[in-house]
Amino acid sequence: MAINAVQFQKGLSMTEFMESYGTEAKCYRALYRSRWPKGFRCPKCSQRRRLSFFREGKIYYQCRACQHQTTLTSGTLFQATRLPLRTWFLAIHLLTSTKTNMAALELKRHLGVCYRTAWRLKHKIMQAMTEREATRTLQGFVQIDDAYLGGERNGGKSGRGSENKQALIVAVETDATMEHPRYMVIEPVRAFDNASMSAWAARRLAPEAEVFTDGLGAFRRFADAGHAHTVIEADSPRAATQAPGARWVNVVLSNVKRALDGVYHSLKQAKYARRYLAEAAYRFNRRFRLRDMVPRLLRAIAVCGPHSERALREASNFSY
Ligand SMILES: [Zn+2]
Protein backbone atom coordinates (compact mmCIF):
# COMPACT_ATOMS: atom_id res chain seq x y z
CA MET A 1 0.00 0.00 0.00
CA ALA A 2 1.17 3.50 -0.67
CA ILE A 3 1.33 4.27 3.03
CA ASN A 4 2.84 7.66 2.35
CA ALA A 5 -0.05 8.70 0.17
CA VAL A 6 -2.20 8.40 3.28
CA GLN A 7 0.22 9.85 5.79
CA PHE A 8 1.26 12.86 3.75
CA GLN A 9 -2.03 13.82 2.20
CA LYS A 10 -3.36 17.18 3.19
CA GLY A 11 -5.97 16.78 5.87
CA LEU A 12 -8.17 19.53 7.24
CA SER A 13 -6.02 21.72 9.48
CA MET A 14 -7.43 23.05 12.74
CA THR A 15 -7.28 26.58 11.27
CA GLU A 16 -9.32 25.49 8.25
CA PHE A 17 -11.69 23.63 10.51
CA MET A 18 -12.29 26.75 12.61
CA GLU A 19 -12.83 28.84 9.48
CA SER A 20 -15.49 26.44 8.24
CA TYR A 21 -17.11 25.31 11.49
CA GLY A 22 -15.92 27.68 14.22
CA THR A 23 -19.28 29.25 15.09
CA GLU A 24 -22.73 27.94 15.92
CA ALA A 25 -24.18 29.66 12.84
CA LYS A 26 -21.65 28.04 10.50
CA CYS A 27 -22.31 24.61 12.01
CA TYR A 28 -26.06 25.17 11.71
CA ARG A 29 -25.77 26.04 8.03
CA ALA A 30 -23.46 23.09 7.35
CA LEU A 31 -25.88 20.70 9.04
CA TYR A 32 -28.85 22.22 7.19
CA ARG A 33 -27.13 21.64 3.83
CA SER A 34 -26.22 18.16 4.91
CA ARG A 35 -29.69 17.15 6.07
CA TRP A 36 -31.55 18.91 3.29
CA PRO A 37 -29.08 19.12 0.40
CA LYS A 38 -31.80 20.22 -2.05
CA GLY A 39 -33.59 22.46 0.40
CA PHE A 40 -36.09 21.75 3.16
CA ARG A 41 -38.27 18.67 2.92
CA CYS A 42 -41.00 17.94 5.44
CA PRO A 43 -40.05 14.72 7.26
CA LYS A 44 -43.76 13.75 7.37
CA CYS A 45 -45.05 14.48 3.86
CA SER A 46 -41.92 15.45 1.86
CA GLN A 47 -43.35 18.82 0.79
CA ARG A 48 -40.87 21.66 0.40
CA ARG A 49 -42.87 24.74 1.36
CA ARG A 50 -42.48 25.77 4.97
CA LEU A 51 -42.50 28.70 7.30
CA SER A 52 -40.16 29.15 10.21
CA PHE A 53 -40.44 30.67 13.66
CA PHE A 54 -38.50 30.91 16.91
CA ARG A 55 -39.58 29.11 20.04
CA GLU A 56 -37.48 28.84 23.20
CA GLY A 57 -34.36 29.90 21.35
CA LYS A 58 -34.77 27.31 18.61
CA ILE A 59 -35.71 27.63 14.95
CA TYR A 60 -38.80 25.59 14.08
CA TYR A 61 -39.93 24.77 10.56
CA GLN A 62 -43.60 24.24 9.91
CA CYS A 63 -44.74 22.43 6.79
CA ARG A 64 -47.30 24.46 4.81
CA ALA A 65 -49.00 21.31 3.57
CA CYS A 66 -49.43 19.19 6.72
CA GLN A 67 -48.51 21.73 9.44
CA HIS A 68 -45.94 19.32 10.91
CA GLN A 69 -43.35 21.15 13.00
CA THR A 70 -39.75 20.13 13.10
CA THR A 71 -36.28 21.41 13.93
CA LEU A 72 -33.01 20.87 12.16
CA THR A 73 -31.89 18.24 14.65
CA SER A 74 -35.10 16.35 15.41
CA GLY A 75 -35.28 12.87 13.95
CA THR A 76 -31.49 12.74 13.63
CA LEU A 77 -28.73 11.51 15.88
CA PHE A 78 -28.44 15.11 17.16
CA GLN A 79 -31.96 14.94 18.57
CA ALA A 80 -32.31 16.10 22.19
CA THR A 81 -28.67 17.08 22.43
CA ARG A 82 -27.96 19.93 24.80
CA LEU A 83 -24.49 20.49 23.45
CA PRO A 84 -23.75 23.30 21.03
CA LEU A 85 -23.40 22.04 17.46
CA ARG A 86 -19.84 23.35 17.39
CA THR A 87 -18.90 20.89 20.18
CA TRP A 88 -20.31 18.07 18.06
CA PHE A 89 -18.44 19.30 15.01
CA LEU A 90 -15.20 19.50 16.93
CA ALA A 91 -15.75 15.94 18.16
CA ILE A 92 -16.36 14.81 14.57
CA HIS A 93 -13.16 16.49 13.46
CA LEU A 94 -11.07 15.11 16.32
CA LEU A 95 -12.38 11.58 15.88
CA THR A 96 -11.54 11.53 12.18
CA SER A 97 -8.42 13.67 11.82
CA THR A 98 -6.12 12.24 14.45
CA LYS A 99 -3.79 9.48 13.44
CA THR A 100 -4.65 7.25 16.34
CA ASN A 101 -8.06 6.37 17.64
CA MET A 102 -9.20 8.93 20.20
CA ALA A 103 -10.65 7.54 23.42
CA ALA A 104 -13.60 9.16 25.16
CA LEU A 105 -11.28 10.23 27.97
CA GLU A 106 -9.08 12.22 25.60
CA LEU A 107 -12.11 13.61 23.80
CA LYS A 108 -13.38 14.86 27.16
CA ARG A 109 -10.19 16.84 27.71
CA HIS A 110 -10.27 18.43 24.25
CA LEU A 111 -13.93 19.37 24.41
CA GLY A 112 -14.07 20.46 28.04
CA VAL A 113 -17.12 18.29 28.77
CA CYS A 114 -17.64 15.63 31.42
CA TYR A 115 -16.63 12.03 30.74
CA ARG A 116 -20.18 10.79 30.37
CA THR A 117 -20.93 13.43 27.72
CA ALA A 118 -17.75 12.58 25.84
CA TRP A 119 -18.61 8.87 26.00
CA ARG A 120 -22.10 9.55 24.63
CA LEU A 121 -20.74 11.73 21.83
CA LYS A 122 -18.15 9.20 20.81
CA HIS A 123 -20.59 6.31 20.86
CA LYS A 124 -23.23 8.22 18.91
CA ILE A 125 -20.69 9.15 16.27
CA MET A 126 -19.41 5.56 16.19
CA GLN A 127 -23.02 4.39 15.78
CA ALA A 128 -23.41 6.57 12.67
CA MET A 129 -20.16 5.08 11.34
CA THR A 130 -21.41 1.57 12.10
CA GLU A 131 -24.64 2.14 10.20
CA ARG A 132 -22.68 3.51 7.24
CA GLU A 133 -20.41 0.45 7.18
CA ALA A 134 -23.25 -2.04 7.75
CA THR A 135 -24.13 -2.39 4.07
CA ARG A 136 -20.62 -2.58 2.64
CA THR A 137 -19.91 -5.65 0.51
CA LEU A 138 -16.47 -6.68 -0.67
CA GLN A 139 -15.70 -7.78 -4.21
CA GLY A 140 -12.82 -9.04 -6.34
CA PHE A 141 -10.03 -10.54 -4.25
CA VAL A 142 -10.83 -10.77 -0.56
CA GLN A 143 -8.49 -11.95 2.18
CA ILE A 144 -10.29 -13.21 5.26
CA ASP A 145 -9.10 -14.23 8.70
CA ASP A 146 -10.45 -14.99 12.12
CA ALA A 147 -9.21 -12.98 15.09
CA TYR A 148 -9.96 -12.24 18.71
CA LEU A 149 -10.16 -9.14 20.84
CA GLY A 150 -9.15 -9.11 24.46
CA GLY A 151 -6.18 -11.42 24.14
CA GLU A 152 -3.42 -12.16 21.71
CA ARG A 153 -3.04 -15.49 20.03
CA ASN A 154 0.63 -15.90 20.75
CA GLY A 155 2.54 -17.59 18.01
CA GLY A 156 -0.24 -18.32 15.62
CA LYS A 157 -3.56 -19.97 16.18
CA SER A 158 -3.14 -21.23 19.72
CA GLY A 159 -5.59 -18.67 21.08
CA ARG A 160 -8.37 -19.65 18.74
CA GLY A 161 -11.67 -20.17 20.48
CA SER A 162 -10.88 -19.08 24.02
CA GLU A 163 -14.10 -18.07 25.76
CA ASN A 164 -12.67 -14.90 27.27
CA LYS A 165 -12.18 -13.40 23.87
CA GLN A 166 -14.48 -11.71 21.44
CA ALA A 167 -14.36 -13.52 18.10
CA LEU A 168 -14.19 -11.25 15.11
CA ILE A 169 -13.82 -11.62 11.39
CA VAL A 170 -11.59 -9.38 9.34
CA ALA A 171 -11.71 -9.16 5.56
CA VAL A 172 -9.74 -6.99 3.16
CA GLU A 173 -10.53 -6.41 -0.50
CA THR A 174 -7.40 -5.90 -2.62
CA ASP A 175 -6.75 -5.10 -6.26
CA ALA A 176 -5.97 -7.94 -8.67
CA THR A 177 -2.22 -7.78 -7.94
CA MET A 178 -2.97 -8.14 -4.20
CA GLU A 179 -0.46 -5.32 -3.69
CA HIS A 180 -3.00 -2.69 -2.70
CA PRO A 181 -5.82 -2.97 -0.18
CA ARG A 182 -9.04 -1.16 -1.02
CA TYR A 183 -11.70 -1.71 1.61
CA MET A 184 -12.05 -3.65 4.80
CA VAL A 185 -14.79 -5.15 6.91
CA ILE A 186 -14.11 -6.04 10.53
CA GLU A 187 -16.81 -7.09 12.95
CA PRO A 188 -17.68 -9.47 15.77
CA VAL A 189 -19.16 -12.85 14.98
CA ARG A 190 -20.95 -15.24 17.30
CA ALA A 191 -18.62 -18.09 16.41
CA PHE A 192 -16.61 -19.51 13.56
CA ASP A 193 -19.16 -22.14 12.71
CA ASN A 194 -20.92 -23.00 9.49
CA ALA A 195 -24.09 -21.01 10.17
CA SER A 196 -22.23 -17.83 11.09
CA MET A 197 -19.90 -18.02 8.13
CA SER A 198 -22.70 -18.69 5.64
CA ALA A 199 -24.69 -15.73 6.98
CA TRP A 200 -21.61 -13.53 6.94
CA ALA A 201 -20.72 -14.43 3.35
CA ALA A 202 -24.26 -13.73 2.17
CA ARG A 203 -24.15 -10.30 3.73
CA ARG A 204 -20.60 -9.17 3.05
CA LEU A 205 -19.33 -10.84 -0.13
CA ALA A 206 -20.37 -9.86 -3.64
CA PRO A 207 -21.31 -12.98 -5.66
CA GLU A 208 -18.14 -12.94 -7.76
CA ALA A 209 -15.72 -12.31 -4.84
CA GLU A 210 -12.76 -14.70 -4.66
CA VAL A 211 -11.63 -15.46 -1.14
CA PHE A 212 -8.28 -16.37 0.43
CA THR A 213 -8.19 -17.88 3.91
CA ASP A 214 -6.23 -20.27 6.05
CA GLY A 215 -7.44 -23.82 6.64
CA LEU A 216 -10.07 -23.12 9.31
CA GLY A 217 -12.93 -25.53 8.65
CA ALA A 218 -15.83 -23.06 8.72
CA PHE A 219 -14.20 -21.03 5.94
CA ARG A 220 -15.16 -23.86 3.56
CA ARG A 221 -18.68 -22.40 3.61
CA PHE A 222 -17.39 -19.67 1.29
CA ALA A 223 -16.79 -22.25 -1.43
CA ASP A 224 -20.23 -23.75 -0.73
CA ALA A 225 -21.67 -20.28 -1.29
CA GLY A 226 -20.14 -20.25 -4.78
CA HIS A 227 -16.96 -18.26 -4.17
CA ALA A 228 -13.62 -19.30 -5.61
CA HIS A 229 -11.72 -20.21 -2.45
CA THR A 230 -7.95 -20.47 -2.08
CA VAL A 231 -6.70 -22.04 1.13
CA ILE A 232 -3.28 -20.72 2.05
CA GLU A 233 -1.09 -23.50 3.32
CA ALA A 234 2.06 -22.49 5.12
CA ASP A 235 4.70 -24.32 7.12
CA SER A 236 4.75 -21.81 9.94
CA PRO A 237 2.37 -19.15 11.29
CA ARG A 238 4.93 -16.52 10.36
CA ALA A 239 5.06 -17.70 6.75
CA ALA A 240 1.26 -17.68 6.70
CA THR A 241 1.07 -13.99 7.59
CA GLN A 242 3.51 -13.15 4.79
CA ALA A 243 1.75 -15.12 2.05
CA PRO A 244 0.37 -12.85 -0.71
CA GLY A 245 -3.21 -13.92 -0.05
CA ALA A 246 -2.90 -13.23 3.69
CA ARG A 247 -0.55 -10.30 3.97
CA TRP A 248 -3.02 -7.42 3.97
CA VAL A 249 -5.49 -9.01 6.28
CA ASN A 250 -2.67 -9.38 8.80
CA VAL A 251 -1.37 -5.84 8.38
CA VAL A 252 -4.84 -4.38 8.75
CA LEU A 253 -5.65 -6.51 11.77
CA SER A 254 -2.50 -5.54 13.63
CA ASN A 255 -3.14 -1.85 12.86
CA VAL A 256 -6.67 -2.09 14.20
CA LYS A 257 -5.48 -3.85 17.34
CA ARG A 258 -2.86 -1.18 17.91
CA ALA A 259 -5.41 1.58 17.35
CA LEU A 260 -7.76 0.01 19.88
CA ASP A 261 -5.01 -0.51 22.43
CA GLY A 262 -5.66 2.58 24.50
CA VAL A 263 -9.41 2.53 23.91
CA TYR A 264 -10.57 -0.99 24.27
CA HIS A 265 -8.88 -1.88 27.48
CA SER A 266 -11.16 -4.24 29.21
CA LEU A 267 -13.72 -6.91 28.63
CA LYS A 268 -16.31 -4.45 29.86
CA GLN A 269 -15.98 -2.90 26.42
CA ALA A 270 -16.64 -6.19 24.67
CA LYS A 271 -20.31 -5.48 24.12
CA TYR A 272 -19.33 -2.39 22.14
CA ALA A 273 -16.86 -4.26 19.94
CA ARG A 274 -19.00 -3.86 16.82
CA ARG A 275 -18.92 -0.07 17.15
CA TYR A 276 -15.21 0.17 17.91
CA LEU A 277 -14.36 -2.05 14.98
CA ALA A 278 -16.71 -0.17 12.65
CA GLU A 279 -14.98 3.07 13.61
CA ALA A 280 -11.65 1.58 12.54
CA ALA A 281 -13.17 0.33 9.28
CA TYR A 282 -14.93 3.63 8.59
CA ARG A 283 -11.66 5.54 8.88
CA PHE A 284 -9.66 2.97 6.90
CA ASN A 285 -12.19 2.90 4.07
CA ARG A 286 -12.00 6.67 3.72
CA ARG A 287 -8.28 7.07 4.29
CA PHE A 288 -7.71 8.80 0.94
CA ARG A 289 -10.45 11.35 1.58
CA LEU A 290 -9.26 13.03 4.78
CA ARG A 291 -10.37 16.50 3.68
CA ASP A 292 -13.95 15.32 3.22
CA MET A 293 -14.24 13.58 6.55
CA VAL A 294 -16.31 16.23 8.32
CA PRO A 295 -19.00 16.73 5.64
CA ARG A 296 -19.26 13.00 4.97
CA LEU A 297 -19.60 12.03 8.59
CA LEU A 298 -22.00 14.90 9.11
CA ARG A 299 -24.22 13.44 6.40
CA ALA A 300 -24.00 10.01 8.06
CA ILE A 301 -25.10 11.55 11.37
CA ALA A 302 -27.88 13.57 9.73
CA VAL A 303 -29.42 10.44 8.18
CA CYS A 304 -28.85 8.26 11.27
CA GLY A 305 -31.93 8.21 13.46
CA PRO A 306 -31.90 9.08 17.19
CA HIS A 307 -30.17 6.71 19.62
CA SER A 308 -30.64 7.17 23.36
CA GLU A 309 -27.78 6.64 25.77
CA ARG A 310 -29.66 3.65 27.14
CA ALA A 311 -29.89 2.04 23.72
CA LEU A 312 -26.21 2.73 23.14
CA ARG A 313 -25.31 1.05 26.43
CA GLU A 314 -27.38 -2.03 25.66
CA ALA A 315 -25.42 -2.68 22.51
CA SER A 316 -25.34 -6.21 21.25
CA ASN A 317 -22.72 -7.52 18.88
CA PHE A 318 -24.47 -10.48 17.44
CA SER A 319 -26.71 -10.16 14.47
CA TYR A 320 -25.34 -13.36 12.98
ZN1 LIG B 1 -45.59 18.07 5.74
Coordinates of C-alpha atoms and ligand atoms in Angstrom, one line a residue:
M1 CA 0.0 0.0 0.0
A2 CA 1.2 3.5 -0.7
I3 CA 1.3 4.3 3.0
N4 CA 2.8 7.7 2.3
A5 CA -0.1 8.7 0.2
V6 CA -2.2 8.4 3.3
Q7 CA 0.2 9.9 5.8
F8 CA 1.3 12.9 3.7
Q9 CA -2.0 13.8 2.2
K10 CA -3.4 17.2 3.2
G11 CA -6.0 16.8 5.9
L12 CA -8.2 19.5 7.2
S13 CA -6.0 21.7 9.5
M14 CA -7.4 23.0 12.7
T15 CA -7.3 26.6 11.3
E16 CA -9.3 25.5 8.3
F17 CA -11.7 23.6 10.5
M18 CA -12.3 26.7 12.6
E19 CA -12.8 28.8 9.5
S20 CA -15.5 26.4 8.2
Y21 CA -17.1 25.3 11.5
G22 CA -15.9 27.7 14.2
T23 CA -19.3 29.3 15.1
E24 CA -22.7 27.9 15.9
A25 CA -24.2 29.7 12.8
K26 CA -21.7 28.0 10.5
C27 CA -22.3 24.6 12.0
Y28 CA -26.1 25.2 11.7
R29 CA -25.8 26.0 8.0
A30 CA -23.5 23.1 7.4
L31 CA -25.9 20.7 9.0
Y32 CA -28.8 22.2 7.2
R33 CA -27.1 21.6 3.8
S34 CA -26.2 18.2 4.9
R35 CA -29.7 17.2 6.1
W36 CA -31.6 18.9 3.3
P37 CA -29.1 19.1 0.4
K38 CA -31.8 20.2 -2.1
G39 CA -33.6 22.5 0.4
F40 CA -36.1 21.7 3.2
R41 CA -38.3 18.7 2.9
C42 CA -41.0 17.9 5.4
P43 CA -40.1 14.7 7.3
K44 CA -43.8 13.8 7.4
C45 CA -45.0 14.5 3.9
S46 CA -41.9 15.4 1.9
Q47 CA -43.3 18.8 0.8
R48 CA -40.9 21.7 0.4
R49 CA -42.9 24.7 1.4
R50 CA -42.5 25.8 5.0
L51 CA -42.5 28.7 7.3
S52 CA -40.2 29.1 10.2
F53 CA -40.4 30.7 13.7
F54 CA -38.5 30.9 16.9
R55 CA -39.6 29.1 20.0
E56 CA -37.5 28.8 23.2
G57 CA -34.4 29.9 21.4
K58 CA -34.8 27.3 18.6
I59 CA -35.7 27.6 15.0
Y60 CA -38.8 25.6 14.1
Y61 CA -39.9 24.8 10.6
Q62 CA -43.6 24.2 9.9
C63 CA -44.7 22.4 6.8
R64 CA -47.3 24.5 4.8
A65 CA -49.0 21.3 3.6
C66 CA -49.4 19.2 6.7
Q67 CA -48.5 21.7 9.4
H68 CA -45.9 19.3 10.9
Q69 CA -43.3 21.2 13.0
T70 CA -39.7 20.1 13.1
T71 CA -36.3 21.4 13.9
L72 CA -33.0 20.9 12.2
T73 CA -31.9 18.2 14.6
S74 CA -35.1 16.4 15.4
G75 CA -35.3 12.9 14.0
T76 CA -31.5 12.7 13.6
L77 CA -28.7 11.5 15.9
F78 CA -28.4 15.1 17.2
Q79 CA -32.0 14.9 18.6
A80 CA -32.3 16.1 22.2
T81 CA -28.7 17.1 22.4
R82 CA -28.0 19.9 24.8
L83 CA -24.5 20.5 23.4
P84 CA -23.7 23.3 21.0
L85 CA -23.4 22.0 17.5
R86 CA -19.8 23.3 17.4
T87 CA -18.9 20.9 20.2
W88 CA -20.3 18.1 18.1
F89 CA -18.4 19.3 15.0
L90 CA -15.2 19.5 16.9
A91 CA -15.7 15.9 18.2
I92 CA -16.4 14.8 14.6
H93 CA -13.2 16.5 13.5
L94 CA -11.1 15.1 16.3
L95 CA -12.4 11.6 15.9
T96 CA -11.5 11.5 12.2
S97 CA -8.4 13.7 11.8
T98 CA -6.1 12.2 14.4
K99 CA -3.8 9.5 13.4
T100 CA -4.6 7.3 16.3
N101 CA -8.1 6.4 17.6
M102 CA -9.2 8.9 20.2
A103 CA -10.6 7.5 23.4
A104 CA -13.6 9.2 25.2
L105 CA -11.3 10.2 28.0
E106 CA -9.1 12.2 25.6
L107 CA -12.1 13.6 23.8
K108 CA -13.4 14.9 27.2
R109 CA -10.2 16.8 27.7
H110 CA -10.3 18.4 24.2
L111 CA -13.9 19.4 24.4
G112 CA -14.1 20.5 28.0
V113 CA -17.1 18.3 28.8
C114 CA -17.6 15.6 31.4
Y115 CA -16.6 12.0 30.7
R116 CA -20.2 10.8 30.4
T117 CA -20.9 13.4 27.7
A118 CA -17.7 12.6 25.8
W119 CA -18.6 8.9 26.0
R120 CA -22.1 9.6 24.6
L121 CA -20.7 11.7 21.8
K122 CA -18.2 9.2 20.8
H123 CA -20.6 6.3 20.9
K124 CA -23.2 8.2 18.9
I125 CA -20.7 9.1 16.3
M126 CA -19.4 5.6 16.2
Q127 CA -23.0 4.4 15.8
A128 CA -23.4 6.6 12.7
M129 CA -20.2 5.1 11.3
T130 CA -21.4 1.6 12.1
E131 CA -24.6 2.1 10.2
R132 CA -22.7 3.5 7.2
E133 CA -20.4 0.5 7.2
A134 CA -23.2 -2.0 7.7
T135 CA -24.1 -2.4 4.1
R136 CA -20.6 -2.6 2.6
T137 CA -19.9 -5.6 0.5
L138 CA -16.5 -6.7 -0.7
Q139 CA -15.7 -7.8 -4.2
G140 CA -12.8 -9.0 -6.3
F141 CA -10.0 -10.5 -4.2
V142 CA -10.8 -10.8 -0.6
Q143 CA -8.5 -11.9 2.2
I144 CA -10.3 -13.2 5.3
D145 CA -9.1 -14.2 8.7
D146 CA -10.5 -15.0 12.1
A147 CA -9.2 -13.0 15.1
Y148 CA -10.0 -12.2 18.7
L149 CA -10.2 -9.1 20.8
G150 CA -9.2 -9.1 24.5
G151 CA -6.2 -11.4 24.1
E152 CA -3.4 -12.2 21.7
R153 CA -3.0 -15.5 20.0
N154 CA 0.6 -15.9 20.8
G155 CA 2.5 -17.6 18.0
G156 CA -0.2 -18.3 15.6
K157 CA -3.6 -20.0 16.2
S158 CA -3.1 -21.2 19.7
G159 CA -5.6 -18.7 21.1
R160 CA -8.4 -19.7 18.7
G161 CA -11.7 -20.2 20.5
S162 CA -10.9 -19.1 24.0
E163 CA -14.1 -18.1 25.8
N164 CA -12.7 -14.9 27.3
K165 CA -12.2 -13.4 23.9
Q166 CA -14.5 -11.7 21.4
A167 CA -14.4 -13.5 18.1
L168 CA -14.2 -11.3 15.1
I169 CA -13.8 -11.6 11.4
V170 CA -11.6 -9.4 9.3
A171 CA -11.7 -9.2 5.6
V172 CA -9.7 -7.0 3.2
E173 CA -10.5 -6.4 -0.5
T174 CA -7.4 -5.9 -2.6
D175 CA -6.7 -5.1 -6.3
A176 CA -6.0 -7.9 -8.7
T177 CA -2.2 -7.8 -7.9
M178 CA -3.0 -8.1 -4.2
E179 CA -0.5 -5.3 -3.7
H180 CA -3.0 -2.7 -2.7
P181 CA -5.8 -3.0 -0.2
R182 CA -9.0 -1.2 -1.0
Y183 CA -11.7 -1.7 1.6
M184 CA -12.1 -3.6 4.8
V185 CA -14.8 -5.2 6.9
I186 CA -14.1 -6.0 10.5
E187 CA -16.8 -7.1 12.9
P188 CA -17.7 -9.5 15.8
V189 CA -19.2 -12.8 15.0
R190 CA -20.9 -15.2 17.3
A191 CA -18.6 -18.1 16.4
F192 CA -16.6 -19.5 13.6
D193 CA -19.2 -22.1 12.7
N194 CA -20.9 -23.0 9.5
A195 CA -24.1 -21.0 10.2
S196 CA -22.2 -17.8 11.1
M197 CA -19.9 -18.0 8.1
S198 CA -22.7 -18.7 5.6
A199 CA -24.7 -15.7 7.0
W200 CA -21.6 -13.5 6.9
A201 CA -20.7 -14.4 3.4
A202 CA -24.3 -13.7 2.2
R203 CA -24.2 -10.3 3.7
R204 CA -20.6 -9.2 3.1
L205 CA -19.3 -10.8 -0.1
A206 CA -20.4 -9.9 -3.6
P207 CA -21.3 -13.0 -5.7
E208 CA -18.1 -12.9 -7.8
A209 CA -15.7 -12.3 -4.8
E210 CA -12.8 -14.7 -4.7
V211 CA -11.6 -15.5 -1.1
F212 CA -8.3 -16.4 0.4
T213 CA -8.2 -17.9 3.9
D214 CA -6.2 -20.3 6.0
G215 CA -7.4 -23.8 6.6
L216 CA -10.1 -23.1 9.3
G217 CA -12.9 -25.5 8.6
A218 CA -15.8 -23.1 8.7
F219 CA -14.2 -21.0 5.9
R220 CA -15.2 -23.9 3.6
R221 CA -18.7 -22.4 3.6
F222 CA -17.4 -19.7 1.3
A223 CA -16.8 -22.2 -1.4
D224 CA -20.2 -23.8 -0.7
A225 CA -21.7 -20.3 -1.3
G226 CA -20.1 -20.3 -4.8
H227 CA -17.0 -18.3 -4.2
A228 CA -13.6 -19.3 -5.6
H229 CA -11.7 -20.2 -2.4
T230 CA -7.9 -20.5 -2.1
V231 CA -6.7 -22.0 1.1
I232 CA -3.3 -20.7 2.1
E233 CA -1.1 -23.5 3.3
A234 CA 2.1 -22.5 5.1
D235 CA 4.7 -24.3 7.1
S236 CA 4.7 -21.8 9.9
P237 CA 2.4 -19.1 11.3
R238 CA 4.9 -16.5 10.4
A239 CA 5.1 -17.7 6.7
A240 CA 1.3 -17.7 6.7
T241 CA 1.1 -14.0 7.6
Q242 CA 3.5 -13.1 4.8
A243 CA 1.8 -15.1 2.0
P244 CA 0.4 -12.9 -0.7
G245 CA -3.2 -13.9 0.0
A246 CA -2.9 -13.2 3.7
R247 CA -0.5 -10.3 4.0
W248 CA -3.0 -7.4 4.0
V249 CA -5.5 -9.0 6.3
N250 CA -2.7 -9.4 8.8
V251 CA -1.4 -5.8 8.4
V252 CA -4.8 -4.4 8.8
L253 CA -5.6 -6.5 11.8
S254 CA -2.5 -5.5 13.6
N255 CA -3.1 -1.9 12.9
V256 CA -6.7 -2.1 14.2
K257 CA -5.5 -3.9 17.3
R258 CA -2.9 -1.2 17.9
A259 CA -5.4 1.6 17.4
L260 CA -7.8 0.0 19.9
D261 CA -5.0 -0.5 22.4
G262 CA -5.7 2.6 24.5
V263 CA -9.4 2.5 23.9
Y264 CA -10.6 -1.0 24.3
H265 CA -8.9 -1.9 27.5
S266 CA -11.2 -4.2 29.2
L267 CA -13.7 -6.9 28.6
K268 CA -16.3 -4.4 29.9
Q269 CA -16.0 -2.9 26.4
A270 CA -16.6 -6.2 24.7
K271 CA -20.3 -5.5 24.1
Y272 CA -19.3 -2.4 22.1
A273 CA -16.9 -4.3 19.9
R274 CA -19.0 -3.9 16.8
R275 CA -18.9 -0.1 17.2
Y276 CA -15.2 0.2 17.9
L277 CA -14.4 -2.1 15.0
A278 CA -16.7 -0.2 12.7
E279 CA -15.0 3.1 13.6
A280 CA -11.7 1.6 12.5
A281 CA -13.2 0.3 9.3
Y282 CA -14.9 3.6 8.6
R283 CA -11.7 5.5 8.9
F284 CA -9.7 3.0 6.9
N285 CA -12.2 2.9 4.1
R286 CA -12.0 6.7 3.7
R287 CA -8.3 7.1 4.3
F288 CA -7.7 8.8 0.9
R289 CA -10.4 11.4 1.6
L290 CA -9.3 13.0 4.8
R291 CA -10.4 16.5 3.7
D292 CA -13.9 15.3 3.2
M293 CA -14.2 13.6 6.5
V294 CA -16.3 16.2 8.3
P295 CA -19.0 16.7 5.6
R296 CA -19.3 13.0 5.0
L297 CA -19.6 12.0 8.6
L298 CA -22.0 14.9 9.1
R299 CA -24.2 13.4 6.4
A300 CA -24.0 10.0 8.1
I301 CA -25.1 11.6 11.4
A302 CA -27.9 13.6 9.7
V303 CA -29.4 10.4 8.2
C304 CA -28.8 8.3 11.3
G305 CA -31.9 8.2 13.5
P306 CA -31.9 9.1 17.2
H307 CA -30.2 6.7 19.6
S308 CA -30.6 7.2 23.4
E309 CA -27.8 6.6 25.8
R310 CA -29.7 3.6 27.1
A311 CA -29.9 2.0 23.7
L312 CA -26.2 2.7 23.1
R313 CA -25.3 1.0 26.4
E314 CA -27.4 -2.0 25.7
A315 CA -25.4 -2.7 22.5
S316 CA -25.3 -6.2 21.2
N317 CA -22.7 -7.5 18.9
F318 CA -24.5 -10.5 17.4
S319 CA -26.7 -10.2 14.5
Y320 CA -25.3 -13.4 13.0
Ligands
ZN1 ZN -45.6 18.1 5.7

